[in-house]
PDB file of C-alpha atoms in Angstrom:
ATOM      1  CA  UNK A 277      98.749 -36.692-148.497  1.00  0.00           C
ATOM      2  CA  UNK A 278      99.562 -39.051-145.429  1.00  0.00           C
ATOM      3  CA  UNK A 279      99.322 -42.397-145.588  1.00  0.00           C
ATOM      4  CA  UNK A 280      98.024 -44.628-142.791  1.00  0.00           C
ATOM      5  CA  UNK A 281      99.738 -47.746-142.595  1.00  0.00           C
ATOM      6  CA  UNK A 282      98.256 -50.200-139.413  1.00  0.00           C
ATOM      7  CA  UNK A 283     100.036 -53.050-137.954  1.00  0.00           C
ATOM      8  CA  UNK A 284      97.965 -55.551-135.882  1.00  0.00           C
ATOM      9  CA  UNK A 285      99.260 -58.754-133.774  1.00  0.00           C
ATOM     10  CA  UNK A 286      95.234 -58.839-133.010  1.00  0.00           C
ATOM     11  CA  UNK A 287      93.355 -62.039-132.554  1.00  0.00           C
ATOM     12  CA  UNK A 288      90.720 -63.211-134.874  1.00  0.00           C
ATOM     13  CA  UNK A 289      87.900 -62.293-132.849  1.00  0.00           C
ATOM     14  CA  UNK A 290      89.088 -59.555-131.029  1.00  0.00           C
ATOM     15  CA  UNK A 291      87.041 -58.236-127.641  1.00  0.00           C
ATOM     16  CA  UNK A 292      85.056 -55.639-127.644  1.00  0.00           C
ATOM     17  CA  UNK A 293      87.749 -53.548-126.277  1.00  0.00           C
ATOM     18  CA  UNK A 294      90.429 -54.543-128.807  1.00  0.00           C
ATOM     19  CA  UNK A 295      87.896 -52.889-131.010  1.00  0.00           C
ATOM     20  CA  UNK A 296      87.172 -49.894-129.503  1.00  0.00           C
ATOM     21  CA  UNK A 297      90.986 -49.176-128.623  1.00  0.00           C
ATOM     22  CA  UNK A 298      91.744 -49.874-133.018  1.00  0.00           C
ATOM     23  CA  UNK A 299      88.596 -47.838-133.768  1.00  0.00           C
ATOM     24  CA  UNK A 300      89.902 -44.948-131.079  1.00  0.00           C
ATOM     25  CA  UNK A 301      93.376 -45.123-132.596  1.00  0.00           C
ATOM     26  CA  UNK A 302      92.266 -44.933-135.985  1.00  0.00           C
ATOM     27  CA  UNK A 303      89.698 -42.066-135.201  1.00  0.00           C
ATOM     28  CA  UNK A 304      93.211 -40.441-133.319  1.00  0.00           C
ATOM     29  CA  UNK A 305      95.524 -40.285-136.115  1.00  0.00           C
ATOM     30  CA  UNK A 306      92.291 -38.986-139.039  1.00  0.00           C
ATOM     31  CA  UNK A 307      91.831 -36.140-136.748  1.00  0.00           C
ATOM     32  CA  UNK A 308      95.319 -35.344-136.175  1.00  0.00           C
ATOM     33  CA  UNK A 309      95.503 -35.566-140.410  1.00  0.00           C
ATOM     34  CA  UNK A 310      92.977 -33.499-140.331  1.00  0.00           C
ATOM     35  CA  UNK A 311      94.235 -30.799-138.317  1.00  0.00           C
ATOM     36  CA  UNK A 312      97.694 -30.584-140.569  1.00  0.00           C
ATOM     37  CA  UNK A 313      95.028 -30.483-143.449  1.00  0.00           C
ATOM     38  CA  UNK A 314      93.393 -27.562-142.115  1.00  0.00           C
ATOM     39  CA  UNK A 315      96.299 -25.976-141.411  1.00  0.00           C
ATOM     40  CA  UNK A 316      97.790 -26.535-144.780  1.00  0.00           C
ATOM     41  CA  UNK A 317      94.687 -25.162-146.145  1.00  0.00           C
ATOM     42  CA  UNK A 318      94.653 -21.592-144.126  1.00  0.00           C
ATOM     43  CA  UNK A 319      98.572 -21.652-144.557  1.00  0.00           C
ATOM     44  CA  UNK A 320      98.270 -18.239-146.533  1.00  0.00           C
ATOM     45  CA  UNK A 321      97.105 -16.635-142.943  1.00  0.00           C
ATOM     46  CA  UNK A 322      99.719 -18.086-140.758  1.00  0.00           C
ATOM     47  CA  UNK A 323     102.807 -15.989-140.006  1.00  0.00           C
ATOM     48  CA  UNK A 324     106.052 -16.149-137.762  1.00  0.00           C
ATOM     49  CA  UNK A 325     105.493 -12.831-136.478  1.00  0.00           C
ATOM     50  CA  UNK A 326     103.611 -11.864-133.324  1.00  0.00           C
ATOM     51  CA  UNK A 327      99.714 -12.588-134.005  1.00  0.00           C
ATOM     52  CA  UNK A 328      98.150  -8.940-135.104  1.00  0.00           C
ATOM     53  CA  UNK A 329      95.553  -7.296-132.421  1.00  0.00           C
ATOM     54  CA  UNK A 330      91.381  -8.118-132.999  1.00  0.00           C
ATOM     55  CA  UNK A 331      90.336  -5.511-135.591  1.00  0.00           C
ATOM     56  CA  UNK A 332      88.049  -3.042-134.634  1.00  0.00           C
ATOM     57  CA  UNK A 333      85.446  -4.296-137.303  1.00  0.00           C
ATOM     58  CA  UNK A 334      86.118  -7.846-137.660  1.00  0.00           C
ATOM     59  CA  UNK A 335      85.341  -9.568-140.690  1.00  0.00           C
ATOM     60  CA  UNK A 336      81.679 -10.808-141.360  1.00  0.00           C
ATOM     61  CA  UNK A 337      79.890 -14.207-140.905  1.00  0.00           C
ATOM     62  CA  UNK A 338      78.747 -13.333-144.610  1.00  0.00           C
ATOM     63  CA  UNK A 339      81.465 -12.202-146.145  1.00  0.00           C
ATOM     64  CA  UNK A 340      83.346 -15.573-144.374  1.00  0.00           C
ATOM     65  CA  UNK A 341      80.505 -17.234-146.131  1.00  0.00           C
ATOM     66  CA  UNK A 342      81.263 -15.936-149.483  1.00  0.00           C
ATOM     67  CA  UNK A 343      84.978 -16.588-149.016  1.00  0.00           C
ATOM     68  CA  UNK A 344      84.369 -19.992-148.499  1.00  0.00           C
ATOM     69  CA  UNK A 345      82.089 -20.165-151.286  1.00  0.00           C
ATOM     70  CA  UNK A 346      84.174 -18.983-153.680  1.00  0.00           C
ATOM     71  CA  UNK A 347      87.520 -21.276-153.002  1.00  0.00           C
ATOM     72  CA  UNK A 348      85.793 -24.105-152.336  1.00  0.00           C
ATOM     73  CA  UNK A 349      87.464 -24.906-148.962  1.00  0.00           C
ATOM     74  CA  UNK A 350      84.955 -26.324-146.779  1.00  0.00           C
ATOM     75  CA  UNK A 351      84.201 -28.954-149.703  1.00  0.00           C
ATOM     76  CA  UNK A 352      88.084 -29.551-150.108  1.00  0.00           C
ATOM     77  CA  UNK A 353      88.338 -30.204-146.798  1.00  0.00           C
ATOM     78  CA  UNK A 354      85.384 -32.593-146.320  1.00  0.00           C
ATOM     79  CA  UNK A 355      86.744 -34.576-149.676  1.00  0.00           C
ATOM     80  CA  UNK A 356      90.102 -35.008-148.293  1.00  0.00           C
ATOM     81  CA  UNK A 357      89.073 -36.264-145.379  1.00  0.00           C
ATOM     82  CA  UNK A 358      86.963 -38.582-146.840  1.00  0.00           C
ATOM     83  CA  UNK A 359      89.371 -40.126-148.715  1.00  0.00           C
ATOM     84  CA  UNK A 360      91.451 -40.702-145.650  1.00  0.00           C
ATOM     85  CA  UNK A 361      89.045 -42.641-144.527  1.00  0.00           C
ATOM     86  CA  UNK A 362      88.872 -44.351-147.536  1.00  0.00           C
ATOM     87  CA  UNK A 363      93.030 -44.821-147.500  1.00  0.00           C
ATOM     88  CA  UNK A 364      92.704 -46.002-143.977  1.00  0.00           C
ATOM     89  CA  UNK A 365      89.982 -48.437-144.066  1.00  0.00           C
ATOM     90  CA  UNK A 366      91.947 -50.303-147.098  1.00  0.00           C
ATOM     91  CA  UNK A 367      94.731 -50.570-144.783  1.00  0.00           C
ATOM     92  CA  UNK A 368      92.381 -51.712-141.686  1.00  0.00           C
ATOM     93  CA  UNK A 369      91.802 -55.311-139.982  1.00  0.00           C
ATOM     94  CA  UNK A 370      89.032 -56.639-141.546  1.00  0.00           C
ATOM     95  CA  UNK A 371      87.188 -57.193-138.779  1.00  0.00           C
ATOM     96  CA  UNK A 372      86.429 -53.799-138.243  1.00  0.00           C
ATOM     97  CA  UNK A 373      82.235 -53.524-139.052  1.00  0.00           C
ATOM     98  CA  UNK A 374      81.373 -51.782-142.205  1.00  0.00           C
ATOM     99  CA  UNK A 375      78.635 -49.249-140.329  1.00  0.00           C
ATOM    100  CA  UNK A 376      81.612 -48.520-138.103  1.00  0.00           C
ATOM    101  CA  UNK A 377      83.121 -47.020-141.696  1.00  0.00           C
ATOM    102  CA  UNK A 378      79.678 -45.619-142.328  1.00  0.00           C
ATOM    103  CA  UNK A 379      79.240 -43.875-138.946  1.00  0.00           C
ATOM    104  CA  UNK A 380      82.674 -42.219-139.174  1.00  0.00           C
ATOM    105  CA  UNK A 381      81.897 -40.713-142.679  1.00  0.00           C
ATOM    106  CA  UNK A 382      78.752 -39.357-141.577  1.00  0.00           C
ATOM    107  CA  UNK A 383      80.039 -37.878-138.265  1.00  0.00           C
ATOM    108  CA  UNK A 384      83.127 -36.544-140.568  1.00  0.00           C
ATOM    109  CA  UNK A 385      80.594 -35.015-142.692  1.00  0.00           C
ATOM    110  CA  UNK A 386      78.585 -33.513-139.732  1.00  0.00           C
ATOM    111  CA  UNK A 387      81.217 -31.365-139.043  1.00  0.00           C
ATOM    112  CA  UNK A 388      80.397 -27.813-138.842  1.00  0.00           C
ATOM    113  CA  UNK A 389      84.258 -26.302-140.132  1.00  0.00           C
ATOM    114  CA  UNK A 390      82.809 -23.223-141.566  1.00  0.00           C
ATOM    115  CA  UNK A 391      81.651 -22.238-138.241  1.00  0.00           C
ATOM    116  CA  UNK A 392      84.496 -23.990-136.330  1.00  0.00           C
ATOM    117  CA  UNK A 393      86.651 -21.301-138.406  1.00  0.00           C
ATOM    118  CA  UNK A 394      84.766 -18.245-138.425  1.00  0.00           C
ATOM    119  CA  UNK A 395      85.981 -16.675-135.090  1.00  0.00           C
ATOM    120  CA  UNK A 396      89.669 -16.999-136.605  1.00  0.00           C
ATOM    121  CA  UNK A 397      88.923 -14.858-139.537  1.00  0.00           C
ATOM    122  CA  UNK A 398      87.195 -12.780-137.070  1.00  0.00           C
ATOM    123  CA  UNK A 399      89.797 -12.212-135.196  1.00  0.00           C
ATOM    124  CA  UNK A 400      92.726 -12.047-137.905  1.00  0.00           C
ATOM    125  CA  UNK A 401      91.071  -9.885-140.476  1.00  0.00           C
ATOM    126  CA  UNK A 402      88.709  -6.871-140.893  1.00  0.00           C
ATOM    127  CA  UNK A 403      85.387  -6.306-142.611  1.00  0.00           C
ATOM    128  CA  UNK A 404      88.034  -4.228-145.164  1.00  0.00           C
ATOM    129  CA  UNK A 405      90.853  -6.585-145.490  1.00  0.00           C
ATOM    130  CA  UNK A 406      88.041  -9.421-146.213  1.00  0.00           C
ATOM    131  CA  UNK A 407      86.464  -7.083-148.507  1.00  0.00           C
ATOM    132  CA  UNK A 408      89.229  -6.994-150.467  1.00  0.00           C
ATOM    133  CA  UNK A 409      90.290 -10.854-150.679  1.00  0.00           C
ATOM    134  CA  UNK A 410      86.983 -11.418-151.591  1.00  0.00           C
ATOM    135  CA  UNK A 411      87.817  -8.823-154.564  1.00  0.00           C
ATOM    136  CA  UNK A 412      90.373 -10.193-155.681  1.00  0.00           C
ATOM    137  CA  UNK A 413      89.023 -13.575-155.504  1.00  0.00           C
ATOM    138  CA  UNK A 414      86.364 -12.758-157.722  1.00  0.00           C
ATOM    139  CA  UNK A 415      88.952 -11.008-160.287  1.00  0.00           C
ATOM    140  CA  UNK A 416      89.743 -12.667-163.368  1.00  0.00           C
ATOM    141  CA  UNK A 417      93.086 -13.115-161.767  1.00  0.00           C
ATOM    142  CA  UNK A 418      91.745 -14.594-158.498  1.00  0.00           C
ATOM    143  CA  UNK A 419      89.779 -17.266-160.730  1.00  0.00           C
ATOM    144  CA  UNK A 420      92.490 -18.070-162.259  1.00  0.00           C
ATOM    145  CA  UNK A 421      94.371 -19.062-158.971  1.00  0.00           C
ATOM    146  CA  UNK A 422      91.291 -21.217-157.971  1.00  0.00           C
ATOM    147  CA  UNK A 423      91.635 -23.264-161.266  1.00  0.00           C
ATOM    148  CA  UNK A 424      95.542 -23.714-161.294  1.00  0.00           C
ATOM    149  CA  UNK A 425      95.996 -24.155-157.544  1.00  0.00           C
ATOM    150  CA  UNK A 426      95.529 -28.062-157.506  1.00  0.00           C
ATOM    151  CA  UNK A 427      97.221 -28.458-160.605  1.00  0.00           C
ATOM    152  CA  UNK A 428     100.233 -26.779-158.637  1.00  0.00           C
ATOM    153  CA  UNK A 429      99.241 -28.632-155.750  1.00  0.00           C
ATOM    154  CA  UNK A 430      99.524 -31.897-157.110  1.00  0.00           C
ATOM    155  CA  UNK A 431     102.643 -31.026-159.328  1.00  0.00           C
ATOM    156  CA  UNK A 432     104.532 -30.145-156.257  1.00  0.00           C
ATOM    157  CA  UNK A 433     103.369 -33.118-154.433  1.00  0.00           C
ATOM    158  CA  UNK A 434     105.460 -35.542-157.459  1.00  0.00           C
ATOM    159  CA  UNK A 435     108.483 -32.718-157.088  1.00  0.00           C
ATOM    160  CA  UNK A 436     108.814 -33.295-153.256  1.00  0.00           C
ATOM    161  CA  UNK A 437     108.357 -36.984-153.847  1.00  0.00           C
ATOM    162  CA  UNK A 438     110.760 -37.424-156.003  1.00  0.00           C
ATOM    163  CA  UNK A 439     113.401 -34.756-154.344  1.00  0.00           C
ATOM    164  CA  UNK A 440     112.895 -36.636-151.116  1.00  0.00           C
ATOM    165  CA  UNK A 441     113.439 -40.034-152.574  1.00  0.00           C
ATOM    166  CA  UNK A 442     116.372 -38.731-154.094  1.00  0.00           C
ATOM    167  CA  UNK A 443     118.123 -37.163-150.791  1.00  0.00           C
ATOM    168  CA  UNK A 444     116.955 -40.139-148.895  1.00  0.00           C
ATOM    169  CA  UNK A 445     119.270 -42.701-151.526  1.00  0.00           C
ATOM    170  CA  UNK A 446     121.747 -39.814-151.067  1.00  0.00           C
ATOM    171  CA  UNK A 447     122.243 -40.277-147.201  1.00  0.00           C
ATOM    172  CA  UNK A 448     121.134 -43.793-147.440  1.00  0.00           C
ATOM    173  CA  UNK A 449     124.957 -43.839-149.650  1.00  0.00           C
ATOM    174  CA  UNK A 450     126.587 -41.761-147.158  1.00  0.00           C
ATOM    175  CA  UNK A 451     125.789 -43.962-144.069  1.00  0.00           C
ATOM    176  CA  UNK A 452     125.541 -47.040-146.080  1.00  0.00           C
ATOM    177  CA  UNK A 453     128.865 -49.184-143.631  1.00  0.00           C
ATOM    178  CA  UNK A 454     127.170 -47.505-140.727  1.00  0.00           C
ATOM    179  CA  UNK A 455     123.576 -48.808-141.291  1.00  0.00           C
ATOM    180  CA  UNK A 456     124.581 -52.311-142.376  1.00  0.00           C
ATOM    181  CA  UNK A 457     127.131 -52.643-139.128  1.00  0.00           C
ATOM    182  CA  UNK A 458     124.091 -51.389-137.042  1.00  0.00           C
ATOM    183  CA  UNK A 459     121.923 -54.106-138.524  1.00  0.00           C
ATOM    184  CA  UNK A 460     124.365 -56.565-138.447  1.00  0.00           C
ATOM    185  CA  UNK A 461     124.944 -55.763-134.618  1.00  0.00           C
ATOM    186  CA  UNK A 462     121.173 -55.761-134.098  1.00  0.00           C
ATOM    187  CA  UNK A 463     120.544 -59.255-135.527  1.00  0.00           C
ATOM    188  CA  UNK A 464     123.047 -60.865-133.613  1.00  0.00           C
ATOM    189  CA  UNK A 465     121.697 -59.372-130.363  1.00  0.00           C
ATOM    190  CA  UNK A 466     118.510 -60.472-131.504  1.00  0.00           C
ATOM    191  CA  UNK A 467     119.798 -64.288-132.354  1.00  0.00           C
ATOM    192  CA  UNK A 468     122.512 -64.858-130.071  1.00  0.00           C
ATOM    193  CA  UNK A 469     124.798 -67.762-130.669  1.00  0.00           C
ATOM    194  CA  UNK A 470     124.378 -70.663-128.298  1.00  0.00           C
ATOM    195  CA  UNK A 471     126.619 -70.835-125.385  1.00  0.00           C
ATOM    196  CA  UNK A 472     129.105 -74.206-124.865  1.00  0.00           C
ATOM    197  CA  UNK A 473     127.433 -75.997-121.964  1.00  0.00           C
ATOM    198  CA  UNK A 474     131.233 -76.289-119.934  1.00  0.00           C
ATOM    199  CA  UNK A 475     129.411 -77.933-116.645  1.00  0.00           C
ATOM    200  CA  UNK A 476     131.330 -81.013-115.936  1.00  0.00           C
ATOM    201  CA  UNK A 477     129.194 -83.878-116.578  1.00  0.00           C
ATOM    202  CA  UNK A 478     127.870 -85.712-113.287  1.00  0.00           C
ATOM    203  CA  UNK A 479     130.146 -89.066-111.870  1.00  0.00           C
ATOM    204  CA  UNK A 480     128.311 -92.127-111.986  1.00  0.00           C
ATOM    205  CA  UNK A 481     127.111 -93.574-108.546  1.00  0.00           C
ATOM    206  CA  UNK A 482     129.752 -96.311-107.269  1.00  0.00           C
ATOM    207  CA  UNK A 483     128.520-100.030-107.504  1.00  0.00           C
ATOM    208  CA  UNK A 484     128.146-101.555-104.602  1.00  0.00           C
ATOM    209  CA  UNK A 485     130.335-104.811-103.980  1.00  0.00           C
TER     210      UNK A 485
END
């Protein structure tokens, strides 16, 4: 899950543009999250190879229906992103209204992604092929997939955390003299050491006699 962390040097009361441009930039990076999510979620139909030609008989806008149905995507999908929200809002200047919050759940939720989707599986599978996921979705065997998948999900979630904390000390090790050199180096560019003022001082003005 990605994590939205915001950084503000805002004023207290910001304009009315400040707030538009943190509410656009927030809005930016949920619908990019979005995106990966839906992507994540269809990875099973990606492929590296050349995309296949539109099937004669493409899939059905009811059997899409039931294959939504069944795995629960659409309401995956919807819950995720609601908690983004929720993840990003925590993380948000305060001053950001609370029916601003309210307005982007409900537009969230407003979403049509079942029908944003179906001309994909329209054009990527037949009324056969669909036929048959649907079969085997509805086998013992497919069931059983639906109930284990997000306890697979989140086990391989802790496994990649943990893998990538441990390569990241790993490197860290390897380039340890080079990083602290580099941020040594950095500091002092950012904190220079006064200069020695070497202008001569001025002569004093002669008395007169």
């Amino acid at each position: 899950m990605s994590r939205f962390i915001f950084k503000t040097d805002f004023p207290i009361r910001p304009t009315q543009r400040t707030l538009t441009s943190e509410a656009t930039h927030m809005t930016t990076k949920l619908l990019l999250a979005c995106t990966l999510l839906c992507a994540t979620l269809h990875a099973q139909t990606q492929q590296t190879q050349p995309a296949p030609t539109t099937p004669a008989h493409p899939a059905t806008v009811e059997q899409i229906h039931q294959y939504y149905a069944i795995t629960h995507s659409i309401e995956t999908a919807h819950k995720v992103m609601d908690q983004m929200v929720t993840a990003m809002q925590s993380t948000a200047p305060s001053y950001l209204p609370q029916n601003f919050w309210d307005d982007l759940r409900q537009s969230i939720n407003a979403v049509d992604l079942e029908g944003a989707f179906i001309p994909a599986y329209q054009k990527y599978f037949s009324e056969e092929d669909m036929n048959a996921v649907l079969g085997f979705y509805k086998s013992p065997a497919g069931q059983h997939m639906l109930e284990a998948q997000p306890l697979i999900s989140s086990y391989a979630q802790q496994e990649l955390r943990e893998i990538g904390q441990k390569i990241g000390q790993e490197v860290y090790l390897r380039h340890k003299d080079e990083i602290e050199a580099a941020r040594n180096k950095y500091e002092e560019s950012q904190h220079p050491e006064a200069t020695p003022d070497t202008t001569p001082a001025p002569t004093p003005p002669t008395q007169k006699q």
